[in-house]
mmCIF file of C-alpha atoms in Angstrom:
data_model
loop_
_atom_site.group_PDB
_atom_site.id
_atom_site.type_symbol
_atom_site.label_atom_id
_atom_site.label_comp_id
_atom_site.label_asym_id
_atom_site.label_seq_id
_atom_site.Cartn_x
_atom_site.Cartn_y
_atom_site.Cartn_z
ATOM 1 C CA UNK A 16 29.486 -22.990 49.966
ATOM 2 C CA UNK A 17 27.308 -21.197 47.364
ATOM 3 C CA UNK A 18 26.543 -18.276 49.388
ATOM 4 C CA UNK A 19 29.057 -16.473 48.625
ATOM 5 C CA UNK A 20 29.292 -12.867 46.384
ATOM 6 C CA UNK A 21 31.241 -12.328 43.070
ATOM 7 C CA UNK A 22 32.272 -9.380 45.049
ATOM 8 C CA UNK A 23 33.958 -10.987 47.673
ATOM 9 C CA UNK A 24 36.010 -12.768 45.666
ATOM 10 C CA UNK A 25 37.475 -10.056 43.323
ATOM 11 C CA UNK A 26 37.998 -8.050 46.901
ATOM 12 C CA UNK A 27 40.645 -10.621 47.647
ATOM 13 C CA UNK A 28 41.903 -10.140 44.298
ATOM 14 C CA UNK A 29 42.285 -7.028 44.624
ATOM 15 C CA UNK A 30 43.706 -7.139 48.119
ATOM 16 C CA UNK A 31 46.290 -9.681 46.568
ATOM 17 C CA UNK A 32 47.159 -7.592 43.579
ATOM 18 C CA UNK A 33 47.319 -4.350 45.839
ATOM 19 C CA UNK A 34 49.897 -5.625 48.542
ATOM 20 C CA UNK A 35 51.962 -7.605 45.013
ATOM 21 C CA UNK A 36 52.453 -4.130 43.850
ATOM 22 C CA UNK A 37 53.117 -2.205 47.268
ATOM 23 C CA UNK A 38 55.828 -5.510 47.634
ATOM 24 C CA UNK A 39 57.163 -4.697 44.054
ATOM 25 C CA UNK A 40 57.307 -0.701 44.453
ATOM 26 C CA UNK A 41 58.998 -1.373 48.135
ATOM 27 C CA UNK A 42 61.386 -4.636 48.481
ATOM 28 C CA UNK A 43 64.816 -4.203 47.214
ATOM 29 C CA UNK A 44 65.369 -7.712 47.309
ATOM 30 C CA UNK A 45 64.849 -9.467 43.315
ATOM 31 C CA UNK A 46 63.661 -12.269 44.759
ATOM 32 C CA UNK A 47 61.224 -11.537 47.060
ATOM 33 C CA UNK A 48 60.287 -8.896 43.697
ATOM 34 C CA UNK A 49 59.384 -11.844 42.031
ATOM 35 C CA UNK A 50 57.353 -13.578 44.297
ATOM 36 C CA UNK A 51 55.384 -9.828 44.751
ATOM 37 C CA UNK A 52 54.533 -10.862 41.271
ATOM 38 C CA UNK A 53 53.388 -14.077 41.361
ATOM 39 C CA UNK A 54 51.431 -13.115 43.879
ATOM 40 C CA UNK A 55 49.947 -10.743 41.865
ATOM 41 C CA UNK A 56 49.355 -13.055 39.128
ATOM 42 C CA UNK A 57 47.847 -15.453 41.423
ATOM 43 C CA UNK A 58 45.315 -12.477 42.035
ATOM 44 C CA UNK A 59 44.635 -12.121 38.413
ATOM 45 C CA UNK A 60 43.743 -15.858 38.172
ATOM 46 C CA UNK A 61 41.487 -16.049 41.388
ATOM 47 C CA UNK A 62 39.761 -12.866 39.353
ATOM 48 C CA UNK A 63 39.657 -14.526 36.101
ATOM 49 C CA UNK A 64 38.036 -18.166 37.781
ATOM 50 C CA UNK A 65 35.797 -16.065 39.926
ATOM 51 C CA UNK A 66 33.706 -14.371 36.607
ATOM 52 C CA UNK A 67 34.108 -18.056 34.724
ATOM 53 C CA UNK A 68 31.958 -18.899 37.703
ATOM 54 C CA UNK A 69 29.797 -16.384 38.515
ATOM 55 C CA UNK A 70 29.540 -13.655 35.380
ATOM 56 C CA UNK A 71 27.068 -14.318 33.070
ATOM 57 C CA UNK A 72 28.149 -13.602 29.283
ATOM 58 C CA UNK A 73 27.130 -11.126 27.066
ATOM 59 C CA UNK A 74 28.640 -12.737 23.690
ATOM 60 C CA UNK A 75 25.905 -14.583 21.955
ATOM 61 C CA UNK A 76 28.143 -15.889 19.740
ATOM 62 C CA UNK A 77 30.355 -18.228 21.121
ATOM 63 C CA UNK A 78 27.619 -20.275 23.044
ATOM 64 C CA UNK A 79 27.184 -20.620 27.100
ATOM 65 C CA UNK A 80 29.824 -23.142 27.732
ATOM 66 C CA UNK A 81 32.874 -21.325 26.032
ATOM 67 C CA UNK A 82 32.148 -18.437 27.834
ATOM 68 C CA UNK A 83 32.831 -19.793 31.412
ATOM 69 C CA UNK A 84 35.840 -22.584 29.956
ATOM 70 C CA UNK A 85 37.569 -19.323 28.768
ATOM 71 C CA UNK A 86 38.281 -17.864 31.976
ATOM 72 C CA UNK A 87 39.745 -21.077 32.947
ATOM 73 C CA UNK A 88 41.625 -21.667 29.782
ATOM 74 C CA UNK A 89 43.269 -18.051 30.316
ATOM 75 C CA UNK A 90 44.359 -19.078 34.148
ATOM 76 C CA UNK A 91 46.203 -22.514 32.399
ATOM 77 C CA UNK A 92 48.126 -20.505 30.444
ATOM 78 C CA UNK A 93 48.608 -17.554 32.904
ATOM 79 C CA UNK A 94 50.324 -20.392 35.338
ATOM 80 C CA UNK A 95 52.425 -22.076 32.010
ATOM 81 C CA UNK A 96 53.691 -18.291 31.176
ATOM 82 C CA UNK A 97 54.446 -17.652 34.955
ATOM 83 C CA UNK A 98 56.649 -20.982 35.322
ATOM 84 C CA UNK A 99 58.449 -19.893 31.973
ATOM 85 C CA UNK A 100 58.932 -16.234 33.666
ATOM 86 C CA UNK A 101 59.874 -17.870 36.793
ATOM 87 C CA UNK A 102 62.609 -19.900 35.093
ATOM 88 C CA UNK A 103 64.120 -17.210 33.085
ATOM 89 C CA UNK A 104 63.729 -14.477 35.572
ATOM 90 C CA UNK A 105 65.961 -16.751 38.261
ATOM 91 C CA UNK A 106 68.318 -17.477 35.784
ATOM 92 C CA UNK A 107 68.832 -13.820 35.174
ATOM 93 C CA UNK A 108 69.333 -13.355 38.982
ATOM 94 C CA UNK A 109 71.711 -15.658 39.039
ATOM 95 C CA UNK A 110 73.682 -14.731 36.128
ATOM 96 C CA UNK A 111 73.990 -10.733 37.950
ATOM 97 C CA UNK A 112 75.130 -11.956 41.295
ATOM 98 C CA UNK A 113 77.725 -14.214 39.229
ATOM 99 C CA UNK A 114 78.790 -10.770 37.807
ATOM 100 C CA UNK A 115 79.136 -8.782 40.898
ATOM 101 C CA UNK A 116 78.056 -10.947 43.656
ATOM 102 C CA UNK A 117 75.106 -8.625 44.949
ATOM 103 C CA UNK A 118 71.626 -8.665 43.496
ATOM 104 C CA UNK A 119 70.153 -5.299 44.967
ATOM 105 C CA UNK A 120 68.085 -3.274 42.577
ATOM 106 C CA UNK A 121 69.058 -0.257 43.737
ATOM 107 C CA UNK A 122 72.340 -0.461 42.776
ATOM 108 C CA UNK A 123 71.729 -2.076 39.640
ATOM 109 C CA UNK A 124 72.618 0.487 36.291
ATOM 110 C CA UNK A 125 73.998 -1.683 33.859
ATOM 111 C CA UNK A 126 71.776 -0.734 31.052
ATOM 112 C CA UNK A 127 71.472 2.846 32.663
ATOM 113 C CA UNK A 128 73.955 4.293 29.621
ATOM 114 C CA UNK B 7 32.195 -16.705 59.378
ATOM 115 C CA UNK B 8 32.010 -18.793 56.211
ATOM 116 C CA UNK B 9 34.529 -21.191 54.722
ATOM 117 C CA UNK B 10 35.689 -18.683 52.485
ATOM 118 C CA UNK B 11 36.171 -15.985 55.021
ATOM 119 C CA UNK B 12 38.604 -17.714 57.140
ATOM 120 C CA UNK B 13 40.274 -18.590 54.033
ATOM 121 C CA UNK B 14 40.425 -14.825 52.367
ATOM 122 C CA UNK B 15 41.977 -13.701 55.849
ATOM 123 C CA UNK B 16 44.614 -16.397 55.947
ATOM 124 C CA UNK B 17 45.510 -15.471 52.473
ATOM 125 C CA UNK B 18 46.101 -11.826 52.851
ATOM 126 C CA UNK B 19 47.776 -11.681 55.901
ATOM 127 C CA UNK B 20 49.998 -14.512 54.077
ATOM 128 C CA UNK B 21 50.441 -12.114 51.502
ATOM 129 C CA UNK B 22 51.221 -9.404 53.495
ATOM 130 C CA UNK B 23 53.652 -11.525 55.246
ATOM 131 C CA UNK B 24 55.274 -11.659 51.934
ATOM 132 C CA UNK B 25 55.845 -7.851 51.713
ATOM 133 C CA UNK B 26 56.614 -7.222 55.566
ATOM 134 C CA UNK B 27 59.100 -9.910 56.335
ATOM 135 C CA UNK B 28 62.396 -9.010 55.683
ATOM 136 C CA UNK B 29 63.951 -12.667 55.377
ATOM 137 C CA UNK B 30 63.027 -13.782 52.200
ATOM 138 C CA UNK B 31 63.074 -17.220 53.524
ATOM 139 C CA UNK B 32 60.223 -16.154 55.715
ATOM 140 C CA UNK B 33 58.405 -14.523 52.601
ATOM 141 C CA UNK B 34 58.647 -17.698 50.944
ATOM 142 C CA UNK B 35 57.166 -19.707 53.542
ATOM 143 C CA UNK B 36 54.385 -16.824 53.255
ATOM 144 C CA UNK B 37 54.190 -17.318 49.698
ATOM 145 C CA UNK B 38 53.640 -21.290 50.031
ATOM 146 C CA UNK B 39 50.849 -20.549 52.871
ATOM 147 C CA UNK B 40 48.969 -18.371 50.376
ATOM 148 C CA UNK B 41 49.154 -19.945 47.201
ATOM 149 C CA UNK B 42 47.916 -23.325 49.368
ATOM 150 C CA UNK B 43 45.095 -21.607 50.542
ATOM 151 C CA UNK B 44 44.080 -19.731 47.721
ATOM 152 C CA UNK B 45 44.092 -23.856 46.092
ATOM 153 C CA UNK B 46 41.137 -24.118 48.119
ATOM 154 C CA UNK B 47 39.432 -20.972 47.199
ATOM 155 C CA UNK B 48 39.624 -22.468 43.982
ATOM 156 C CA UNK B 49 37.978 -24.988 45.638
ATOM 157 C CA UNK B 50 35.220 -23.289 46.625
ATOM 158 C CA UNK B 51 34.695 -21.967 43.185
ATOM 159 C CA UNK B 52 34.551 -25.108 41.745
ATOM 160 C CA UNK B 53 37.424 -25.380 39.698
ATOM 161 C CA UNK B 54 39.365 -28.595 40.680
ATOM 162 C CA UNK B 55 41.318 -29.650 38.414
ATOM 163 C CA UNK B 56 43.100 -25.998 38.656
ATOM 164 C CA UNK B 57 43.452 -25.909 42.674
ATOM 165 C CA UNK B 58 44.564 -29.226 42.124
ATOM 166 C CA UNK B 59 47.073 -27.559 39.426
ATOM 167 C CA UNK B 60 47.635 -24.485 41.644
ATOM 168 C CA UNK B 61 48.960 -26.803 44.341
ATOM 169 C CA UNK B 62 51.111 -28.466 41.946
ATOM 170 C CA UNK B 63 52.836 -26.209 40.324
ATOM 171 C CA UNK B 64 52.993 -23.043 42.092
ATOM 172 C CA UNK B 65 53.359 -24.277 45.649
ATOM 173 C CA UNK B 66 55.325 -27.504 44.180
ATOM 174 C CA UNK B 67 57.371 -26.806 41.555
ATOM 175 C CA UNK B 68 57.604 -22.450 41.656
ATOM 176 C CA UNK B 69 58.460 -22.309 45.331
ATOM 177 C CA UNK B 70 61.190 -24.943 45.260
ATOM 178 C CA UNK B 71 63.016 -23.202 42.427
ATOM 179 C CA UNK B 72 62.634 -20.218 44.483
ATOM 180 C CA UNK B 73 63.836 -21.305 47.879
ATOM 181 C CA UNK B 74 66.703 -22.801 45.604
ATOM 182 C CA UNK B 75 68.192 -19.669 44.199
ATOM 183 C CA UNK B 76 68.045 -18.248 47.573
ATOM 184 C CA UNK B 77 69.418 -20.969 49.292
ATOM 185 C CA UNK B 78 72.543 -20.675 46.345
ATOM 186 C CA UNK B 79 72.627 -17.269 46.249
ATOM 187 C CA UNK B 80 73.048 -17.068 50.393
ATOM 188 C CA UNK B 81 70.381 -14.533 50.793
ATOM 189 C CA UNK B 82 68.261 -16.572 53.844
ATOM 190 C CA UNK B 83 70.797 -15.837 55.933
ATOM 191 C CA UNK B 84 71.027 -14.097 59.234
ATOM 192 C CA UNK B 85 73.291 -11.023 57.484
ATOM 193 C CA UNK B 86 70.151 -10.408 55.421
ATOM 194 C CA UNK B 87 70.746 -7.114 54.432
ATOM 195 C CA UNK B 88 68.464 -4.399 56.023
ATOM 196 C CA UNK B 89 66.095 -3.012 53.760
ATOM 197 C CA UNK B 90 66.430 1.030 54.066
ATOM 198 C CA UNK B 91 62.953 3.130 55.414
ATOM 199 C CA UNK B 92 62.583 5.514 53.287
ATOM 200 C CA UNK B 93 60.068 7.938 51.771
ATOM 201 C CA UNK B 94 60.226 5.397 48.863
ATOM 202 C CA UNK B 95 58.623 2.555 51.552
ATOM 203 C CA UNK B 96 55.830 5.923 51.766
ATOM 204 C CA UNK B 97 55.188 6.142 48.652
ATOM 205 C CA UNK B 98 54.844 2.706 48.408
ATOM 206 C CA UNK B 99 52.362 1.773 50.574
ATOM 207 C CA UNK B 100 50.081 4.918 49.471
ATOM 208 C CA UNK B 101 50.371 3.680 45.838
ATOM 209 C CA UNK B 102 49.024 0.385 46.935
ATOM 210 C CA UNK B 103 46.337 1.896 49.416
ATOM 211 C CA UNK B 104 45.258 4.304 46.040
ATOM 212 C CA UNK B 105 45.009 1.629 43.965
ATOM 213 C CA UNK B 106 42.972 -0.509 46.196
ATOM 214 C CA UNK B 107 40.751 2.159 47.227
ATOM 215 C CA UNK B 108 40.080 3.351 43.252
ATOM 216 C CA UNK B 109 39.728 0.072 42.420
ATOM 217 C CA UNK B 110 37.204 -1.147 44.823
ATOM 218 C CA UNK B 111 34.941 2.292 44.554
ATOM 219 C CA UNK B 112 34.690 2.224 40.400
ATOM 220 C CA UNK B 113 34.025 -1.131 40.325
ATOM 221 C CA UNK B 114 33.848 -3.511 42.521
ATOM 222 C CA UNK B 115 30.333 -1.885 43.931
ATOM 223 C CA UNK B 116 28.830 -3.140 40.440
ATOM 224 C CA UNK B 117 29.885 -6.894 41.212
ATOM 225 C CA UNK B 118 27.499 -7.020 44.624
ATOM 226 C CA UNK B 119 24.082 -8.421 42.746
ATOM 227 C CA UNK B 120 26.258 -11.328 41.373
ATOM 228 C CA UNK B 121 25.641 -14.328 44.092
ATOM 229 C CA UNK B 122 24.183 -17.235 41.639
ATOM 230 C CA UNK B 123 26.737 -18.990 40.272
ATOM 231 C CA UNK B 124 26.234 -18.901 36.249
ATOM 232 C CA UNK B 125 28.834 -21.729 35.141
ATOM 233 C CA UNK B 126 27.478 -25.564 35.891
ATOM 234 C CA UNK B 127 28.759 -27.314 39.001
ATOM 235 C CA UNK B 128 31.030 -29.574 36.821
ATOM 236 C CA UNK B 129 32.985 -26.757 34.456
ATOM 237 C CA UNK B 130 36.084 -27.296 36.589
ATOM 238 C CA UNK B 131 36.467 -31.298 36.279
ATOM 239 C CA UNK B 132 39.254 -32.557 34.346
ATOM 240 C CA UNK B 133 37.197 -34.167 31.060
ATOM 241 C CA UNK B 134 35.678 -30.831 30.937
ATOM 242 C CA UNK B 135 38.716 -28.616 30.755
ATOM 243 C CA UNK B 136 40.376 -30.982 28.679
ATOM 244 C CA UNK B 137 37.683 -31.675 26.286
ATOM 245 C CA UNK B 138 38.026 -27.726 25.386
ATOM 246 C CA UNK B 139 41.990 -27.478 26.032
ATOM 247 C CA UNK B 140 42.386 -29.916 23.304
ATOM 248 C CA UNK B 141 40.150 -29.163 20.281
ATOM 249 C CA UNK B 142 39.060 -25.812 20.627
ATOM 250 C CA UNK B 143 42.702 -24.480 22.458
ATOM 251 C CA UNK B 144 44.567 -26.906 21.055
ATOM 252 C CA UNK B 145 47.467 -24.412 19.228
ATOM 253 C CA UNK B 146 47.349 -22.046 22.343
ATOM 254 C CA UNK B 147 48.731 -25.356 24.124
ATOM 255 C CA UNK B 148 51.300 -25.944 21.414
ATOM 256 C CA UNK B 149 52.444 -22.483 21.736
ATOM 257 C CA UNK B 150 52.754 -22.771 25.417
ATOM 258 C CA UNK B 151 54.324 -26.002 24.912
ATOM 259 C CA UNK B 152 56.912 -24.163 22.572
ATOM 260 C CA UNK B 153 57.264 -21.357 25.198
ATOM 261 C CA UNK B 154 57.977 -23.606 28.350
ATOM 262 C CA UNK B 155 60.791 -25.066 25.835
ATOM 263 C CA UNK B 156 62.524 -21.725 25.249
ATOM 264 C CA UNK B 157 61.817 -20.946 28.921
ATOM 265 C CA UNK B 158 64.113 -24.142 29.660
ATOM 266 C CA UNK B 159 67.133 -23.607 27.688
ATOM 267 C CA UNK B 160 66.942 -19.541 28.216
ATOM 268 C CA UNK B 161 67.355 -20.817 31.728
ATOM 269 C CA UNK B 162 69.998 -22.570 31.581
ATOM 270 C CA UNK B 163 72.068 -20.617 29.202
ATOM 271 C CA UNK B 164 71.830 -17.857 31.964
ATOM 272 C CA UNK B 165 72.369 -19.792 34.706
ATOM 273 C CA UNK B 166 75.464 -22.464 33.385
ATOM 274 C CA UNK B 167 79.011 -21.327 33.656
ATOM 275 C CA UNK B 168 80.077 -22.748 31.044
ATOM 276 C CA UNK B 169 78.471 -24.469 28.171
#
């Protein structure tokens, strides 16, 4: 279980976080937009718990232990944030295709002037 | 083939299920498959009180408030609209391809030497994470606390009718 490389994990991160953005840049569909990002969120966190575990701190300061509860702190509030953006961002879906009963992005220019 | 392996390649081809599938219904179920499995990356890493979280919330709570809006929306069904190939679908896919490559070459390559895990075995147990979350985080939690709260009555003032 221990045998594994800080490398490998932040190559699924960035695997993740590549194919969130290709999904963002490509899907026209808001929804599946959003879940593009929380999948690239999700890549942030694995990145973020993978140096809590495995990247040894430079900052003298702040003692051993807060540097690795940091990373883990950051990924709490990453997912508290994300369930806030969730919430508001589906509401805002929902509010457009009330409006003109089709949510593509293409074809949205409301605030286009 | 370690645990983690088999794991990492369910995950991304879960992912890239996400992206390929044009029923978003099916990129949900994607979506659920990888956020499951990357609970038990987290796992591996040691952290699990937040895999335990991860499975919670994201595949719990996220998903069903997405499969929701496009269950009310009607977007799951079988007129799914077609998504258009075009050079923008290109373009796309060699954004993500440059990113991943630049990434990965400047600095992923300095990462290889780190195999000993630094943090203790027990930094991801519940009394540790809240010991910290609630004296030395304690107003970072209040703030989030404050945020969820806007979160829920943004959302509904979008979504109602009518108040």
């Amino acid at each position: 279980m221990t045998g594994n490389n800080l490398a490998d994990y932040l190559t699924l991160g960035l695997l993740m976080f590549s194919i969130g953005a290709v999904g963002v840049i490509v899907r026209r569909n808001p929804v599946v937009i959003f879940m593009c990002i929380e999948l690239m969120l999700n890549a942030v966190n694995l990145t973020f718990l993978a140096f809590a575990r495995y990247m040894p701190s430079s900052a003298p300061a702040s003692g051993r232990e807060a540097s690795f509860m940091s990373g883990q702190m950051m990924v709490i509030f990453v997912m508290a944030v994300a369930a806030a953006e969730v919430a508001v961002g589906l509401g805002i879906i929902m509010a457009i295709y009330r409006l003109r009963k089709d949510v593509d992005v293409d074809e949205m220019n409301l605030m286009s002037g | 083939m370690t645990t983690f392996t088999v794991l990492a390649i369910v995950a991304v081809l879960a992912a890239l299920g996400v992206v390929l599938f044009s029923s978003p219904v099916r990129s949900a179920i994607c979506l659920v498959v990888n956020f499951f499995v990357l609970a038990f990356v987290y796992f591996i890493l040691n952290a699990e009180l937040l895999g335990i979280t991860q499975i919670i919330v994201y595949t719990g709570a996220i998903m069903v408030l997405f499969l929701f809006v496009i269950m009310l929306l009607n977007l799951g069904g079988p007129q799914a609209w077609k998504e258009r190939r075009e050079f923008r679908t290109v373009l796309g896919f060699g954004f993500g391809a440059a990113l991943a490559g630049v990434i990965a070459s400047q600095l992923i390559t300095h990462f290889r030497e780190h195999s000993r895990p630094f943090a203790d075995d027990g930094y991801g147990s519940p009394q540790a994470i809240g010991r910290v979350l609630f004296t030395q985080y304690v107003w970072p939690f209040e703030v989030a606390s404050v945020l969820l709260l806007v979160g829920i009555v943004g959302s509904i003032l979008l979504a109602k009718r009518k108040l």
